[in-house]
Short mmCIF file of C-alpha atoms in Angstrom, two decimals:
data_model
loop_
_atom_site.label_atom_id
_atom_site.label_comp_id
_atom_site.label_asym_id
_atom_site.label_seq_id
_atom_site.Cartn_x
_atom_site.Cartn_y
_atom_site.Cartn_z
CA MET A 227 -58.09 26.81 26.66
CA SER A 228 -56.17 28.15 23.70
CA THR A 229 -56.24 26.18 20.47
CA PRO A 230 -52.93 24.34 20.19
CA GLN A 231 -53.99 22.69 16.93
CA ALA A 232 -54.55 26.07 15.29
CA ALA A 233 -51.26 27.36 16.66
CA ARG A 234 -49.39 24.34 15.35
CA THR A 235 -51.02 24.55 11.94
CA ALA A 236 -50.19 28.23 11.68
CA LYS A 237 -46.56 27.58 12.61
CA ALA A 238 -46.23 24.76 10.08
CA ALA A 239 -47.55 26.90 7.23
CA PRO A 240 -44.46 27.97 5.19
CA THR A 241 -44.94 25.04 2.77
CA LYS A 242 -46.41 25.57 -0.68
CA THR A 243 -47.62 22.27 -2.20
CA PRO A 244 -49.74 19.43 -0.71
CA ASP A 245 -46.75 17.02 -0.85
CA ALA A 246 -44.40 19.47 0.82
CA SER A 247 -47.04 20.18 3.43
CA ARG A 248 -47.40 16.47 4.24
CA ARG A 249 -43.62 16.05 4.52
CA SER A 250 -43.51 19.10 6.75
CA GLN A 251 -46.19 17.69 9.04
CA ARG A 252 -44.41 14.34 9.24
CA SER A 253 -41.12 16.04 10.19
CA ARG A 254 -42.91 18.16 12.76
CA GLN A 255 -44.53 15.13 14.40
CA ALA A 256 -41.23 13.19 14.32
CA ILE A 257 -39.53 16.07 16.14
CA LEU A 258 -42.25 16.23 18.80
CA ASP A 259 -42.16 12.44 19.32
CA ALA A 260 -38.35 12.43 19.52
CA SER A 261 -38.29 15.23 22.10
CA MET A 262 -40.77 13.36 24.35
CA GLU A 263 -38.77 10.12 24.12
CA LEU A 264 -35.43 11.78 24.73
CA VAL A 265 -36.38 13.95 27.68
CA GLY A 266 -37.68 10.84 29.41
CA GLU A 267 -34.40 9.09 28.72
CA VAL A 268 -31.82 11.77 29.56
CA GLY A 269 -33.72 14.46 31.52
CA TYR A 270 -34.27 18.08 30.59
CA ASN A 271 -30.77 19.39 31.34
CA ARG A 272 -29.06 16.92 29.01
CA LEU A 273 -31.66 17.21 26.25
CA THR A 274 -30.18 18.91 23.14
CA ILE A 275 -31.63 20.13 19.84
CA GLU A 276 -28.92 18.05 18.12
CA ALA A 277 -30.10 14.83 19.75
CA ILE A 278 -33.73 15.59 18.92
CA ALA A 279 -32.79 16.26 15.26
CA SER A 280 -30.78 13.05 15.07
CA ARG A 281 -33.57 10.93 16.61
CA ALA A 282 -36.19 12.55 14.37
CA GLY A 283 -34.06 12.17 11.24
CA VAL A 284 -34.09 15.87 10.38
CA GLY A 285 -31.49 18.63 10.29
CA LYS A 286 -31.03 21.00 13.25
CA GLN A 287 -32.04 23.92 11.03
CA THR A 288 -35.44 22.28 10.49
CA ILE A 289 -36.06 22.44 14.23
CA TYR A 290 -34.80 26.03 14.53
CA ARG A 291 -37.09 27.06 11.66
CA TRP A 292 -40.09 26.27 13.91
CA TRP A 293 -38.86 26.58 17.48
CA SER A 294 -36.47 28.90 19.32
CA SER A 295 -35.41 26.50 22.12
CA LYS A 296 -35.68 22.96 23.44
CA ALA A 297 -38.22 24.20 25.99
CA ALA A 298 -40.42 25.46 23.17
CA VAL A 299 -40.20 22.10 21.35
CA LEU A 300 -41.04 20.17 24.50
CA LEU A 301 -44.01 22.36 25.38
CA ASP A 302 -45.42 21.84 21.88
CA ALA A 303 -44.82 18.10 22.27
CA PHE A 304 -46.94 18.08 25.44
CA LEU A 305 -49.63 20.26 23.87
CA SER A 306 -49.72 17.73 21.04
CA VAL A 307 -50.29 14.88 23.51
CA VAL A 308 -52.93 16.93 25.35
CA HIS A 309 -54.69 17.53 22.05
CA ASP A 310 -54.37 13.94 20.78
CA ASN A 311 -55.81 12.64 24.04
CA GLY A 312 -58.73 15.05 23.67
CA TYR A 313 -58.15 16.76 27.04
CA ASP A 314 -58.78 20.15 25.50
CA ASN A 315 -62.26 18.95 24.53
CA GLY A 316 -63.22 19.32 28.16
CA ILE A 317 -64.52 17.11 30.94
CA PRO A 318 -67.72 15.14 30.15
CA ASP A 319 -70.91 16.59 31.60
CA THR A 320 -73.27 13.77 32.56
CA GLY A 321 -75.00 16.09 35.02
CA ASP A 322 -73.30 14.27 37.93
CA LEU A 323 -70.32 16.45 38.87
CA GLU A 324 -68.92 14.01 41.42
CA ALA A 325 -68.97 11.08 38.98
CA ASP A 326 -67.46 13.18 36.19
CA LEU A 327 -64.60 14.47 38.35
CA LYS A 328 -63.89 11.01 39.75
CA ALA A 329 -63.71 9.57 36.24
CA VAL A 330 -61.31 12.21 34.95
CA LEU A 331 -59.05 12.02 38.03
CA ARG A 332 -58.91 8.22 37.77
CA ALA A 333 -57.86 8.58 34.12
CA THR A 334 -55.26 11.17 35.14
CA ALA A 335 -53.89 8.80 37.79
CA ASP A 336 -53.51 6.11 35.10
CA GLU A 337 -51.63 8.58 32.93
CA PHE A 338 -49.30 9.79 35.70
CA THR A 339 -48.37 6.24 36.62
CA ASP A 340 -47.53 5.42 32.97
CA ALA A 341 -43.75 5.65 32.52
CA GLY A 342 -44.00 6.86 28.91
CA PHE A 343 -45.83 9.96 30.09
CA GLU A 344 -44.43 10.22 33.61
CA ALA A 345 -40.73 10.51 32.77
CA PRO A 346 -40.95 13.36 30.24
CA TYR A 347 -43.55 15.23 32.27
CA ARG A 348 -41.44 14.98 35.41
CA ALA A 349 -38.40 16.21 33.48
CA LEU A 350 -40.38 19.25 32.34
CA ALA A 351 -41.86 19.89 35.80
CA VAL A 352 -38.42 19.69 37.45
CA ALA A 353 -36.96 22.05 34.85
CA GLY A 354 -39.87 24.45 35.39
CA ALA A 355 -39.43 24.39 39.17
CA ALA A 356 -35.74 25.22 38.78
CA ASP A 357 -36.02 27.89 36.05
CA ALA A 358 -38.35 30.89 36.45
CA GLU A 359 -38.47 31.73 32.74
CA LEU A 360 -39.38 28.21 31.68
CA ALA A 361 -41.88 28.08 34.56
CA GLN A 362 -43.78 31.01 33.08
CA GLU A 363 -44.15 29.29 29.68
CA PHE A 364 -45.03 26.01 31.40
CA VAL A 365 -47.76 27.65 33.48
CA GLU A 366 -49.19 29.81 30.66
CA ARG A 367 -49.22 27.19 27.93
CA LEU A 368 -49.79 23.92 29.80
CA GLN A 369 -50.88 24.33 33.42
CA GLU A 370 -53.41 27.17 33.19
CA PRO A 371 -55.13 25.74 30.07
CA GLY A 372 -55.32 22.45 31.99
CA LEU A 373 -57.02 24.19 34.93
CA GLU A 374 -59.36 25.99 32.52
CA VAL A 375 -60.82 22.65 31.38
CA TYR A 376 -61.88 21.97 34.99
CA ILE A 377 -63.10 25.54 35.50
CA ARG A 378 -65.43 25.16 32.51
CA ARG A 379 -66.92 21.98 34.01
CA LEU A 380 -67.34 23.63 37.42
CA ARG A 381 -69.01 26.63 35.77
CA LEU A 382 -71.65 24.32 34.27
CA ALA A 383 -72.26 22.86 37.73
CA GLN A 384 -72.44 26.38 39.14
CA GLU A 385 -75.03 27.40 36.54
CA ALA A 386 -77.00 24.26 37.39
CA GLY A 387 -77.02 25.32 41.06
CA GLN A 388 -74.97 22.27 42.15
CA ILE A 389 -72.13 24.27 43.73
CA ALA A 390 -72.02 27.65 45.52
CA GLU A 391 -72.77 30.56 43.19
CA ASP A 392 -70.02 32.74 44.70
CA LEU A 393 -67.33 30.02 44.53
CA ASP A 394 -63.92 31.20 43.25
CA LEU A 395 -63.58 28.59 40.49
CA HIS A 396 -59.84 29.02 39.94
CA LEU A 397 -59.06 28.51 43.62
CA ALA A 398 -61.54 25.61 43.69
CA VAL A 399 -59.65 23.81 40.91
CA GLU A 400 -56.34 24.48 42.68
CA LEU A 401 -57.85 22.86 45.79
CA LEU A 402 -58.99 19.83 43.78
CA LEU A 403 -55.86 19.24 41.68
CA SER A 404 -52.92 20.39 43.83
CA PRO A 405 -53.00 17.47 46.30
CA PHE A 406 -52.74 15.12 43.30
CA GLN A 407 -49.93 17.12 41.70
CA GLN A 408 -48.02 17.38 45.00
CA ARG A 409 -48.30 13.64 45.71
CA TRP A 410 -47.04 12.93 42.24
CA LEU A 411 -44.19 15.43 42.20
CA THR A 412 -42.87 14.68 45.70
CA ARG A 413 -43.80 10.97 45.53
CA SER A 414 -45.32 11.37 49.01
CA GLY A 415 -48.10 8.85 48.45
CA PRO A 416 -49.65 6.52 45.87
CA LEU A 417 -51.98 7.84 43.16
CA THR A 418 -54.66 5.21 43.73
CA TYR A 419 -58.33 5.43 42.74
CA GLU A 420 -59.08 5.36 46.48
CA PHE A 421 -57.03 8.54 46.85
CA THR A 422 -58.53 10.35 43.84
CA ASP A 423 -62.12 9.39 44.83
CA ARG A 424 -61.67 10.63 48.42
CA LEU A 425 -60.02 13.80 47.12
CA VAL A 426 -63.00 14.57 44.86
CA GLU A 427 -65.44 13.90 47.71
CA MET A 428 -63.59 16.16 50.14
CA ALA A 429 -63.09 18.99 47.64
CA LEU A 430 -66.76 18.88 46.63
CA ARG A 431 -67.76 19.47 50.26
CA ALA A 432 -65.88 22.78 50.00
CA PHE A 433 -67.63 23.70 46.75
CA ARG A 434 -71.24 23.24 47.89
CA MET B 210 -42.91 14.88 64.69
CA SER B 211 -39.57 13.40 65.65
CA THR B 212 -37.26 15.40 67.87
CA PRO B 213 -34.51 16.84 65.67
CA GLN B 214 -32.84 18.54 68.65
CA ALA B 215 -32.40 15.22 70.44
CA ALA B 216 -31.21 13.54 67.24
CA ARG B 217 -28.64 16.26 66.63
CA THR B 218 -27.35 16.16 70.17
CA ALA B 219 -27.01 12.39 70.01
CA LYS B 220 -25.12 12.58 66.71
CA ALA B 221 -22.77 15.27 68.02
CA ALA B 222 -21.85 13.20 71.07
CA PRO B 223 -18.42 11.67 70.31
CA THR B 224 -16.68 14.52 72.14
CA LYS B 225 -15.32 14.07 75.67
CA THR B 226 -14.82 17.44 77.38
CA PRO B 227 -17.06 20.52 77.64
CA ASP B 228 -14.64 22.55 75.47
CA ALA B 229 -14.43 19.88 72.79
CA SER B 230 -18.21 19.56 72.87
CA ARG B 231 -18.64 23.30 72.35
CA ARG B 232 -16.16 23.28 69.46
CA SER B 233 -17.98 20.34 68.00
CA GLN B 234 -21.34 22.11 68.19
CA ARG B 235 -19.85 25.24 66.62
CA SER B 236 -18.42 23.19 63.73
CA ARG B 237 -21.71 21.42 63.29
CA GLN B 238 -23.69 24.66 63.10
CA ALA B 239 -21.12 26.20 60.74
CA ILE B 240 -21.53 23.21 58.40
CA LEU B 241 -25.34 23.46 58.45
CA ASP B 242 -25.23 27.23 57.81
CA ALA B 243 -22.70 26.81 55.00
CA SER B 244 -24.78 24.13 53.28
CA MET B 245 -27.91 26.35 53.33
CA GLU B 246 -25.99 29.32 51.93
CA LEU B 247 -24.24 27.33 49.23
CA VAL B 248 -27.24 25.40 47.94
CA GLY B 249 -29.05 28.70 47.46
CA GLU B 250 -26.08 30.05 45.54
CA VAL B 251 -25.14 27.14 43.28
CA GLY B 252 -28.15 24.75 43.37
CA TYR B 253 -28.27 21.19 44.59
CA ASN B 254 -26.50 19.54 41.66
CA ARG B 255 -23.38 21.69 41.98
CA LEU B 256 -23.27 21.59 45.78
CA THR B 257 -20.25 19.62 47.03
CA ILE B 258 -19.06 18.45 50.43
CA GLU B 259 -15.73 20.12 49.64
CA ALA B 260 -17.34 23.51 49.13
CA ILE B 261 -19.38 23.13 52.35
CA ALA B 262 -16.22 22.22 54.28
CA SER B 263 -14.33 25.17 52.84
CA ARG B 264 -17.13 27.65 53.62
CA ALA B 265 -17.54 26.26 57.13
CA GLY B 266 -13.81 26.27 57.82
CA VAL B 267 -13.63 22.55 58.63
CA GLY B 268 -12.05 19.51 57.01
CA LYS B 269 -14.07 17.23 54.72
CA GLN B 270 -13.53 14.37 57.17
CA THR B 271 -15.36 16.36 59.85
CA ILE B 272 -18.44 16.41 57.65
CA TYR B 273 -18.18 12.72 56.73
CA ARG B 274 -17.87 11.86 60.42
CA TRP B 275 -21.46 13.07 60.94
CA TRP B 276 -23.16 12.74 57.53
CA SER B 277 -23.04 10.26 54.68
CA SER B 278 -24.01 12.63 51.83
CA LYS B 279 -24.76 16.22 50.91
CA ALA B 280 -28.47 15.38 50.96
CA ALA B 281 -28.14 14.26 54.58
CA VAL B 282 -26.36 17.51 55.52
CA LEU B 283 -28.96 19.62 53.79
CA LEU B 284 -31.89 17.83 55.37
CA ASP B 285 -30.34 18.37 58.81
CA ALA B 286 -29.80 22.02 57.92
CA PHE B 287 -33.52 22.39 57.17
CA LEU B 288 -34.52 20.49 60.28
CA SER B 289 -32.32 22.89 62.24
CA VAL B 290 -34.16 25.89 60.74
CA VAL B 291 -37.52 24.22 61.43
CA HIS B 292 -36.50 23.70 65.03
CA ASP B 293 -34.97 27.17 65.52
CA ASN B 294 -38.15 28.76 64.18
CA GLY B 295 -40.19 26.67 66.59
CA TYR B 296 -42.35 25.04 63.91
CA ASP B 297 -42.06 21.67 65.61
CA ASN B 298 -43.73 23.21 68.68
CA GLY B 299 -46.98 23.06 66.78
CA ILE B 300 -49.64 25.51 65.64
CA PRO B 301 -51.11 27.76 68.34
CA ASP B 302 -54.54 26.74 69.63
CA THR B 303 -56.56 29.85 70.48
CA GLY B 304 -59.76 27.83 70.07
CA ASP B 305 -60.43 29.58 66.73
CA LEU B 306 -59.22 27.12 64.06
CA GLU B 307 -59.76 29.51 61.15
CA ALA B 308 -57.77 32.31 62.78
CA ASP B 309 -54.98 29.94 63.82
CA LEU B 310 -54.62 28.44 60.31
CA LYS B 311 -54.73 31.87 58.66
CA ALA B 312 -51.97 33.11 60.97
CA VAL B 313 -49.68 30.15 60.31
CA LEU B 314 -50.23 30.24 56.53
CA ARG B 315 -49.53 33.99 56.44
CA ALA B 316 -46.27 33.36 58.30
CA THR B 317 -45.44 30.55 55.87
CA ALA B 318 -46.10 32.88 52.92
CA ASP B 319 -43.64 35.38 54.42
CA GLU B 320 -41.06 32.63 54.75
CA PHE B 321 -41.50 31.30 51.20
CA THR B 322 -41.11 34.77 49.73
CA ASP B 323 -37.87 35.34 51.69
CA ALA B 324 -34.93 34.68 49.36
CA GLY B 325 -32.68 33.34 52.14
CA PHE B 326 -35.13 30.51 52.73
CA GLU B 327 -36.67 30.25 49.28
CA ALA B 328 -33.52 29.52 47.27
CA PRO B 329 -32.18 26.60 49.33
CA TYR B 330 -35.64 25.12 49.84
CA ARG B 331 -36.36 25.28 46.11
CA ALA B 332 -33.01 23.63 45.37
CA LEU B 333 -33.90 20.78 47.73
CA ALA B 334 -37.46 20.45 46.36
CA VAL B 335 -36.19 20.33 42.76
CA ALA B 336 -33.59 17.72 43.69
CA GLY B 337 -36.27 15.68 45.46
CA ALA B 338 -38.62 15.85 42.47
CA ALA B 339 -35.84 14.60 40.19
CA ASP B 340 -34.41 11.87 42.46
CA ALA B 341 -36.65 9.16 43.95
CA GLU B 342 -34.22 8.19 46.71
CA LEU B 343 -33.72 11.74 47.93
CA ALA B 344 -37.50 12.26 47.64
CA GLN B 345 -38.09 9.52 50.17
CA GLU B 346 -35.79 11.12 52.75
CA PHE B 347 -37.24 14.53 51.99
CA VAL B 348 -40.80 13.29 52.53
CA GLU B 349 -40.05 11.21 55.63
CA ARG B 350 -37.87 13.69 57.47
CA LEU B 351 -39.23 17.09 56.38
CA GLN B 352 -42.58 16.93 54.60
CA GLU B 353 -44.51 14.39 56.69
CA PRO B 354 -43.37 15.87 60.04
CA GLY B 355 -44.50 19.24 58.65
CA LEU B 356 -47.96 17.82 57.86
CA GLU B 357 -48.09 16.19 61.30
CA VAL B 358 -47.96 19.62 62.98
CA TYR B 359 -51.17 20.55 61.14
CA ILE B 360 -52.76 17.16 61.80
CA ARG B 361 -52.26 17.67 65.53
CA ARG B 362 -54.02 21.07 65.39
CA LEU B 363 -56.90 19.61 63.34
CA ARG B 364 -57.24 16.75 65.82
CA LEU B 365 -57.78 19.27 68.64
CA ALA B 366 -60.50 20.94 66.54
CA GLN B 367 -62.00 17.52 65.84
CA GLU B 368 -62.06 16.69 69.56
CA ALA B 369 -63.74 20.06 70.19
CA GLY B 370 -66.44 19.17 67.65
CA GLN B 371 -65.44 22.00 65.28
CA ILE B 372 -64.77 19.76 62.27
CA ALA B 373 -66.29 16.49 61.06
CA GLU B 374 -65.52 13.59 63.39
CA ASP B 375 -64.88 11.18 60.47
CA LEU B 376 -62.57 13.57 58.59
CA ASP B 377 -59.42 11.97 57.14
CA LEU B 378 -56.96 14.39 58.74
CA HIS B 379 -53.99 13.54 56.52
CA LEU B 380 -55.97 14.12 53.33
CA ALA B 381 -57.45 17.27 54.89
CA VAL B 382 -53.98 18.72 55.45
CA GLU B 383 -52.97 17.79 51.90
CA LEU B 384 -56.05 19.70 50.67
CA LEU B 385 -55.10 22.73 52.77
CA LEU B 386 -51.37 22.89 52.02
CA SER B 387 -50.93 21.52 48.48
CA PRO B 388 -52.40 24.54 46.65
CA PHE B 389 -49.87 26.71 48.50
CA GLN B 390 -46.98 24.34 47.74
CA GLN B 391 -47.98 24.02 44.07
CA ARG B 392 -48.26 27.79 43.59
CA TRP B 393 -44.87 28.22 45.13
CA LEU B 394 -43.12 25.41 43.27
CA THR B 395 -44.57 26.17 39.82
CA ARG B 396 -44.70 29.95 40.43
CA SER B 397 -48.25 29.87 39.05
CA GLY B 398 -49.53 32.66 41.29
CA PRO B 399 -48.53 35.03 44.10
CA LEU B 400 -48.41 33.85 47.73
CA THR B 401 -50.41 36.78 49.09
CA TYR B 402 -52.32 36.92 52.38
CA GLU B 403 -55.47 37.26 50.25
CA PHE B 404 -54.64 33.87 48.69
CA THR B 405 -53.78 32.11 51.96
CA ASP B 406 -56.88 33.50 53.74
CA ARG B 407 -59.24 32.38 50.92
CA LEU B 408 -57.50 29.00 50.85
CA VAL B 409 -58.09 28.45 54.58
CA GLU B 410 -61.73 29.51 54.24
CA MET B 411 -62.39 27.15 51.31
CA ALA B 412 -60.59 24.18 52.87
CA LEU B 413 -62.45 24.66 56.17
CA ARG B 414 -65.76 24.34 54.31
CA ALA B 415 -64.63 20.82 53.34
CA PHE B 416 -63.67 19.98 56.91
CA ARG B 417 -66.96 20.90 58.64
#
């Protein structure tokens, strides 16, 4: 996974003094928070830089100093959540791959059934499905780094001889996560622990 | 799977004479064709019953006689394509499950990379992801019947002792198809034969 924290710090660097730097960081976080709230409320299409600025209590030019578009703001807002929740730290390795994957998928199910996360993430996913350019940013900055966290955990299991040594790890993670993502996006079934546990068990049979 | 042909015939039945019936069927097909063309051109949100009527050369009241909403028209248009392409006839059973699944997924990849199908189907999928009510119709009438075709083929393999006798067939089909659907919807990777073949091979390892 890339290092969103480093990227954010680098972007927020035009300030000179400690006080100005703190104010800058507060504005930045207010903008990210406002964009997450608003996209959940009005959807991606009706989200505007003006509304984000107003909700965050900053001027539009402050937003444009750091970001080129609402999509760029929103992607950084999600990367901020990903980072704050520690997802980029990786999946725990207790040595028991099945238990570790079940735990992380149960936590993901909790997250995707939480309205505060669900609404903005759905707005972004819908916008990405409709718009090829946004989709590319979405995949490169959010989806692929998310898969990479699982790939790293599977690689450890592979090195420990717990899964097949010739397994295509990227395809394996697609097999594990896509049924969850599809159920969520199309609302075709509930994201219960029963579902995520059975999904892990079935996918692992393909990995061994 | 339900029988869309029977449903369509039943719906198109208010006519009295053979001539009127033929005219009615022609109008019906013109409406379905127009809705597929238009949704690919303007997207779901900007699709209107008026525009469909105009393109099909019928009055708005003709459409409202048979359908309650644009979503209902569009779903019937897709069911018509599904039926015309023979998908509801099921997946061939040559006795070789791997070969049969590879053949059908290659054909599906061809279809999903064809712009004439891709654009309207993406418009409908995006609308379904955004709208919970439409999602329910989409899942019940199009997605679940699509899964059922695969479930039937897996059941034959199960009866022949080729896959595990306690396999959850619905979850198995989700495991097989979701990585394809996710790649397509998020545009995260190409829908090549190489991808679909590897996907079938990996999923089958989970089924045995």
